[in-house]
Amino acid sequence: MPARLFLSSGDLVADRRYEFARDLQLKGDLAAAADLLAQAIELAPGFASAWFTLGEIRQQLGERDAAIAAFRSARDADADDRHGARVWLMRLGAEGLSDMPPAYVRTLFDQYAPKFEAALVDDLGYRGPSLLFKAVLAARRAVRKPAFFKRAIDLGCGTGLAAAAFAREVDHFTGIDLSPRMIEQARSTGLYAELEVTDMLTGLRGKPGASAELILAADAMVYVADLVPVLKEARRVLVSGGLLAFTVETHGGDDVILGEGLRYAHGEPYVRAALQSAGLALSQLETLSARNEDNTPVPGLVVVAAKP
Ligand SMILES: C[S@@+](CC[C@H](N)C(=O)[O-])C[C@H]1O[C@@H](n2cnc3c(N)ncnc32)[C@H](O)[C@@H]1O
């Protein structure tokens, strides 16, 4: 687990009440923790971390309306919503699904960066890059073309695990990620010719048309609700015959949901429709899990599509 975000209220006493409340929350004394947080908020009404923690506790206590009210206050108290209160509002059904606040994703992964690979690969058995690699090789074999790519773009590149999997097949890798700390780790691998700290859609929009043979997104679309804008932009950036390969988490339904782990899960019919509406031709779609949760494989899809 990454370190927890704490935004000081600027009031020493309110901050102390918050710290005590967190201790109590961790020990399971939720009612006492909620009382202390209410006191902290009385002292500092714009205390985003206290509102957010109160939202979590109300939610843990099954008090949905009170949780929603607290998460709304947390979101209003921090214009960037670094805690991701809006993500919880989506999860609780108080708001429709939309993309995650960029500052939340950035904060989450900045905090994750130092232990990311150990947490994901060792603890969660992460295998997204190797699944993508096999799927891309199969897609190339199917059209009798060599799996060699002059220019590739890695969306949500993180620390660089996907570039490592494709290192021998790609000449020039560009990595795009929202998190500067993840990008620092990616830079230290020496695998990327270019790295950009930005949102994947913005990053793609900055690329000339027909300028990449391969676009990858390993375990990154799980933070994107609506895939269509990214897929359309990927189509524009790919050369004809170029490939887009990505993993998603999935579920039995048709559309997009926000799962328990606060990542989006895209139904297979949604993924197929999104590819079609972006003008990409499906080459491979396999039901494969890229990671475990509680030692159980999380349902997932590995998708490769081509620009016609
Ligand atoms: C679970 S990590 C996966 C990293 C890497 N692709 C891998 O396979 O190890 C997800 C990464 O996607 C990045 N990310 C999430 N949403 C993004 C977005 N909209 N634009 C750019 N990067 C994003 C996060 O910052 C994080 O580094």
Coordinates of C-alpha atoms and ligand atoms in Angstrom, one line a residue:
M1 CA 0.0 0.0 0.0
P2 CA 1.3 3.5 -0.8
A3 CA 1.8 6.0 2.0
R4 CA -1.5 7.8 2.8
L5 CA -1.9 11.4 1.6
F6 CA -2.1 13.9 4.4
L7 CA -2.9 17.6 3.7
S8 CA -2.4 19.7 6.8
S9 CA -5.3 21.9 7.9
G10 CA -2.9 24.6 9.0
D11 CA -4.3 24.2 12.6
L12 CA -2.0 22.2 14.9
V13 CA -4.8 21.1 17.2
A14 CA -7.0 20.0 14.3
D15 CA -4.1 18.1 12.8
R16 CA -3.4 16.3 16.1
R17 CA -7.1 15.3 16.4
Y18 CA -6.8 13.9 12.9
E19 CA -3.7 11.8 13.8
F20 CA -5.5 10.4 16.9
A21 CA -8.5 9.7 14.7
R22 CA -6.4 7.7 12.2
D23 CA -4.9 5.6 15.1
L24 CA -8.4 4.8 16.3
Q25 CA -9.6 4.1 12.7
L26 CA -6.7 1.6 12.2
K27 CA -7.5 0.0 15.6
G28 CA -11.1 -0.4 14.5
D29 CA -12.7 2.1 16.9
L30 CA -14.6 3.8 14.1
A31 CA -17.2 5.6 16.2
A32 CA -14.5 7.3 18.3
A33 CA -12.5 8.1 15.2
A34 CA -15.5 9.8 13.6
D35 CA -16.1 11.9 16.8
L36 CA -12.5 13.1 16.7
L37 CA -12.7 13.9 13.0
A38 CA -15.9 15.9 13.6
Q39 CA -13.9 17.9 16.3
A40 CA -11.1 18.5 13.8
I41 CA -13.5 19.7 11.2
E42 CA -15.1 22.0 13.6
L43 CA -11.7 23.6 14.2
A44 CA -10.8 23.6 10.5
P45 CA -13.9 23.3 8.2
G46 CA -11.8 23.1 5.0
F47 CA -9.7 20.2 6.3
A48 CA -9.8 17.9 3.2
S49 CA -7.9 14.9 4.8
A50 CA -10.3 14.9 7.7
W51 CA -13.4 15.0 5.5
F52 CA -12.0 12.3 3.3
T53 CA -11.2 10.0 6.3
L54 CA -14.6 10.7 7.8
G55 CA -16.2 9.7 4.4
E56 CA -14.2 6.4 4.5
I57 CA -15.3 5.7 8.1
R58 CA -19.0 6.5 7.4
Q59 CA -18.8 4.2 4.4
Q60 CA -17.2 1.5 6.6
L61 CA -20.0 2.0 9.1
G62 CA -22.6 1.5 6.3
E63 CA -23.8 5.1 6.6
R64 CA -24.0 5.8 2.9
D65 CA -25.7 9.3 3.0
A66 CA -23.2 10.6 5.6
A67 CA -20.3 9.1 3.6
I68 CA -21.5 10.9 0.5
A69 CA -21.8 14.2 2.4
A70 CA -18.3 13.8 3.8
F71 CA -16.8 12.9 0.4
R72 CA -18.5 15.9 -1.2
S73 CA -17.0 18.2 1.5
A74 CA -13.5 16.5 0.9
R75 CA -13.8 17.2 -2.8
D76 CA -14.9 20.8 -2.2
A77 CA -12.1 21.4 0.2
D78 CA -9.4 20.5 -2.3
A79 CA -10.0 21.8 -5.8
D80 CA -7.6 19.2 -7.3
D81 CA -9.2 16.4 -5.3
R82 CA -5.9 14.7 -4.5
H83 CA -7.6 12.2 -2.2
G84 CA -9.9 11.1 -4.9
A85 CA -13.2 11.8 -3.1
R86 CA -14.9 11.9 -6.4
V87 CA -13.8 8.4 -7.1
W88 CA -15.6 7.3 -4.0
L89 CA -18.7 9.4 -5.0
M90 CA -18.7 7.4 -8.2
R91 CA -18.3 4.1 -6.4
L92 CA -21.2 5.0 -4.1
G93 CA -23.4 5.9 -7.1
A94 CA -23.7 9.5 -6.0
E95 CA -22.0 10.6 -9.3
G96 CA -22.0 9.2 -12.8
L97 CA -18.8 7.6 -14.1
S98 CA -16.2 9.9 -15.5
D99 CA -12.4 10.0 -15.7
M100 CA -10.6 10.0 -12.4
P101 CA -9.2 13.3 -11.1
P102 CA -5.7 13.5 -12.6
A103 CA -4.2 14.9 -9.4
Y104 CA -5.6 11.8 -7.6
V105 CA -3.9 9.4 -10.0
R106 CA -0.7 11.4 -9.9
T107 CA -0.6 11.5 -6.1
L108 CA -1.5 7.8 -5.9
F109 CA 1.4 6.7 -8.2
D110 CA 3.9 9.3 -6.9
Q111 CA 3.4 7.7 -3.5
Y112 CA 3.5 4.2 -5.0
A113 CA 6.6 4.7 -7.2
P114 CA 9.4 3.6 -4.8
K115 CA 7.8 0.3 -4.0
F116 CA 5.7 -0.1 -7.1
E117 CA 7.4 -3.0 -8.8
A118 CA 7.8 -5.0 -5.5
A119 CA 4.1 -4.4 -4.7
L120 CA 2.8 -5.2 -8.2
V121 CA 5.1 -7.9 -9.4
D122 CA 5.9 -9.7 -6.2
D123 CA 2.7 -9.3 -4.2
L124 CA 0.1 -9.2 -7.0
G125 CA 1.8 -11.5 -9.5
Y126 CA 1.5 -8.8 -12.2
R127 CA 2.0 -10.1 -15.7
G128 CA 0.4 -7.4 -17.9
P129 CA 3.6 -6.7 -20.0
S130 CA 4.3 -10.4 -20.8
L131 CA 0.7 -11.0 -21.8
L132 CA 0.8 -8.0 -24.1
F133 CA 4.1 -9.2 -25.6
K134 CA 2.6 -12.6 -26.4
A135 CA -0.6 -11.1 -27.8
V136 CA 1.4 -8.7 -30.0
L137 CA 3.6 -11.5 -31.3
A138 CA 0.5 -13.5 -32.2
A139 CA -1.1 -10.6 -33.9
R140 CA 2.0 -10.1 -36.1
R141 CA 2.3 -13.8 -36.8
A142 CA -1.3 -13.8 -38.0
V143 CA -0.6 -11.2 -40.7
R144 CA 2.9 -12.7 -41.4
K145 CA 4.8 -9.6 -40.4
P146 CA 7.9 -9.4 -38.2
A147 CA 7.3 -8.2 -34.7
F148 CA 9.6 -5.3 -35.0
F149 CA 8.6 -1.7 -34.4
K150 CA 10.5 1.4 -35.1
R151 CA 8.5 3.7 -32.9
A152 CA 6.4 2.7 -30.0
I153 CA 4.4 4.7 -27.4
D154 CA 3.8 3.3 -23.9
L155 CA 0.7 4.9 -22.3
G156 CA 0.7 5.0 -18.5
C157 CA 4.3 3.7 -18.7
G158 CA 4.8 3.7 -15.0
T159 CA 8.3 2.4 -14.1
G160 CA 8.9 0.9 -17.5
L161 CA 7.9 -2.7 -17.2
A162 CA 6.2 -2.8 -20.7
A163 CA 9.2 -1.3 -22.3
A164 CA 11.4 -3.9 -20.7
A165 CA 9.2 -6.7 -22.2
F166 CA 9.4 -5.2 -25.7
A167 CA 13.0 -3.8 -25.5
R168 CA 14.4 -6.0 -28.2
E169 CA 11.5 -5.4 -30.6
V170 CA 11.3 -1.6 -30.4
D171 CA 13.9 1.0 -31.7
H172 CA 12.5 4.1 -30.1
F173 CA 10.2 4.1 -27.1
T174 CA 8.2 7.1 -25.8
G175 CA 6.7 6.8 -22.4
I176 CA 3.8 8.9 -21.2
D177 CA 2.6 9.0 -17.6
L178 CA 0.8 11.3 -15.2
S179 CA 3.1 10.6 -12.3
P180 CA 6.5 12.4 -12.3
R181 CA 7.9 9.9 -9.8
M182 CA 6.9 6.9 -11.9
I183 CA 8.5 8.7 -14.9
E184 CA 11.8 9.1 -12.8
Q185 CA 11.9 5.4 -12.3
A186 CA 11.2 4.8 -16.0
R187 CA 14.0 7.2 -16.9
S188 CA 16.4 5.3 -14.7
T189 CA 15.9 2.1 -16.8
G190 CA 17.4 3.8 -19.9
L191 CA 14.8 2.1 -22.0
Y192 CA 12.9 5.2 -23.2
A193 CA 14.2 7.7 -25.8
E194 CA 11.5 10.1 -24.7
L195 CA 9.4 10.5 -21.5
E196 CA 6.5 12.8 -20.9
V197 CA 4.7 13.7 -17.7
T198 CA 1.2 14.2 -18.9
D199 CA -2.2 12.6 -19.4
M200 CA -2.2 9.9 -22.1
L201 CA -4.9 11.6 -24.2
T202 CA -3.0 14.9 -24.1
G203 CA 0.3 13.1 -24.9
L204 CA -1.2 11.4 -27.9
R205 CA -2.8 14.6 -29.1
G206 CA 0.7 16.1 -29.3
K207 CA 2.0 13.4 -31.6
P208 CA 1.9 13.7 -35.4
G209 CA -0.5 11.5 -37.4
A210 CA 0.9 8.1 -38.6
S211 CA 4.0 8.4 -36.4
A212 CA 4.0 5.1 -34.4
E213 CA 3.9 1.4 -35.3
L214 CA 2.9 0.3 -31.8
I215 CA 1.0 1.8 -28.9
L216 CA 0.9 -0.1 -25.6
A217 CA -1.2 0.5 -22.4
A218 CA -0.4 -2.1 -19.7
D219 CA -2.7 -1.9 -16.7
A220 CA -3.3 1.8 -17.5
M221 CA -6.8 1.8 -19.1
V222 CA -8.1 0.7 -15.7
Y223 CA -7.9 4.4 -14.8
V224 CA -9.8 5.6 -17.9
A225 CA -13.6 5.3 -17.8
D226 CA -14.4 6.2 -21.5
L227 CA -11.8 4.4 -23.8
V228 CA -13.2 5.9 -27.0
P229 CA -11.3 9.3 -27.0
V230 CA -7.9 7.5 -26.3
L231 CA -8.6 4.8 -28.9
K232 CA -9.5 7.4 -31.6
E233 CA -6.4 9.4 -30.9
A234 CA -4.3 6.2 -30.9
R235 CA -5.8 5.4 -34.4
R236 CA -4.7 8.8 -35.6
V237 CA -1.2 8.4 -34.3
L238 CA -0.7 4.8 -35.6
V239 CA 0.6 4.1 -39.1
S240 CA -1.6 1.9 -41.2
G241 CA -1.2 -1.7 -40.0
G242 CA 0.1 -0.4 -36.7
L243 CA -1.0 -2.0 -33.5
L244 CA -2.6 -0.9 -30.2
A245 CA -2.3 -3.4 -27.4
F246 CA -3.8 -2.9 -24.0
T247 CA -5.1 -4.7 -20.9
V248 CA -8.3 -4.0 -19.0
E249 CA -10.0 -5.4 -16.0
T250 CA -13.4 -6.8 -17.0
H251 CA -16.7 -8.0 -15.6
G252 CA -19.7 -10.0 -16.7
G253 CA -21.8 -7.0 -17.8
D254 CA -21.9 -5.0 -21.0
D255 CA -20.5 -1.6 -20.0
V256 CA -18.1 0.1 -17.7
I257 CA -18.2 -0.1 -13.9
L258 CA -15.9 1.1 -11.1
G259 CA -14.8 -2.0 -9.2
E260 CA -14.2 -2.5 -5.5
G261 CA -10.5 -1.8 -6.0
L262 CA -11.4 1.7 -7.4
R263 CA -10.3 0.7 -10.9
Y264 CA -12.6 0.6 -13.9
A265 CA -13.7 -2.7 -15.3
H266 CA -14.7 -2.6 -19.0
G267 CA -17.2 -5.2 -20.2
E268 CA -16.2 -7.1 -23.4
P269 CA -19.1 -5.8 -25.4
Y270 CA -18.1 -2.2 -24.4
V271 CA -14.5 -2.8 -25.5
R272 CA -15.6 -4.2 -28.9
A273 CA -17.9 -1.3 -29.5
A274 CA -15.3 1.2 -28.4
L275 CA -12.8 -0.2 -30.9
Q276 CA -15.3 -0.2 -33.6
S277 CA -16.3 3.4 -33.0
A278 CA -12.6 4.4 -33.0
G279 CA -12.2 2.7 -36.4
L280 CA -9.7 0.1 -35.1
A281 CA -9.9 -3.6 -36.3
L282 CA -9.7 -6.2 -33.5
S283 CA -6.9 -8.7 -34.0
Q284 CA -6.8 -10.4 -30.6
L285 CA -9.0 -10.4 -27.6
E286 CA -8.3 -12.9 -24.9
T287 CA -9.8 -13.4 -21.4
L288 CA -6.7 -13.3 -19.3
S289 CA -5.9 -11.9 -16.0
A290 CA -3.0 -9.4 -15.6
R291 CA -2.9 -9.5 -11.8
N292 CA -4.2 -11.1 -8.6
E293 CA -6.1 -9.7 -5.8
D294 CA -6.3 -11.6 -2.5
N295 CA -4.4 -14.4 -4.4
T296 CA -7.3 -14.7 -6.9
P297 CA -6.8 -13.6 -10.6
V298 CA -8.7 -10.4 -11.4
P299 CA -10.8 -11.0 -14.5
G300 CA -9.2 -9.2 -17.4
L301 CA -8.9 -8.8 -21.2
V302 CA -5.8 -8.6 -23.3
V303 CA -6.7 -6.7 -26.5
V304 CA -4.7 -6.1 -29.7
A305 CA -6.3 -3.9 -32.5
A306 CA -4.9 -2.7 -35.8
K307 CA -5.3 0.5 -37.7
P308 CA -6.7 -0.7 -41.0
Ligands
LIG1 C1 -0.8 0.2 -12.6 S1 0.4 1.3 -13.3 C2 1.0 0.4 -14.7 C3 2.3 0.9 -15.2 C4 3.0 0.1 -16.3 N1 2.2 0.3 -17.5 C5 3.2 -1.3 -16.0 O1 2.7 -2.2 -16.8 O2 3.9 -1.6 -15.0 C6 -0.7 2.5 -14.1 C7 0.1 3.7 -14.6 O3 -0.8 4.5 -15.4 C8 -0.6 5.8 -15.1 N2 -1.9 6.5 -15.5 C9 -3.1 6.3 -15.0 N3 -4.0 7.1 -15.7 C10 -3.3 7.8 -16.6 C11 -3.6 8.7 -17.6 N4 -4.9 9.1 -17.8 N5 -2.6 9.3 -18.4 C12 -1.3 8.9 -18.2 N6 -0.9 8.0 -17.2 C13 -1.9 7.4 -16.5 C14 -0.3 5.9 -13.6 O4 0.3 7.1 -13.2 C15 0.5 4.6 -13.4 O5 1.9 4.9 -13.6

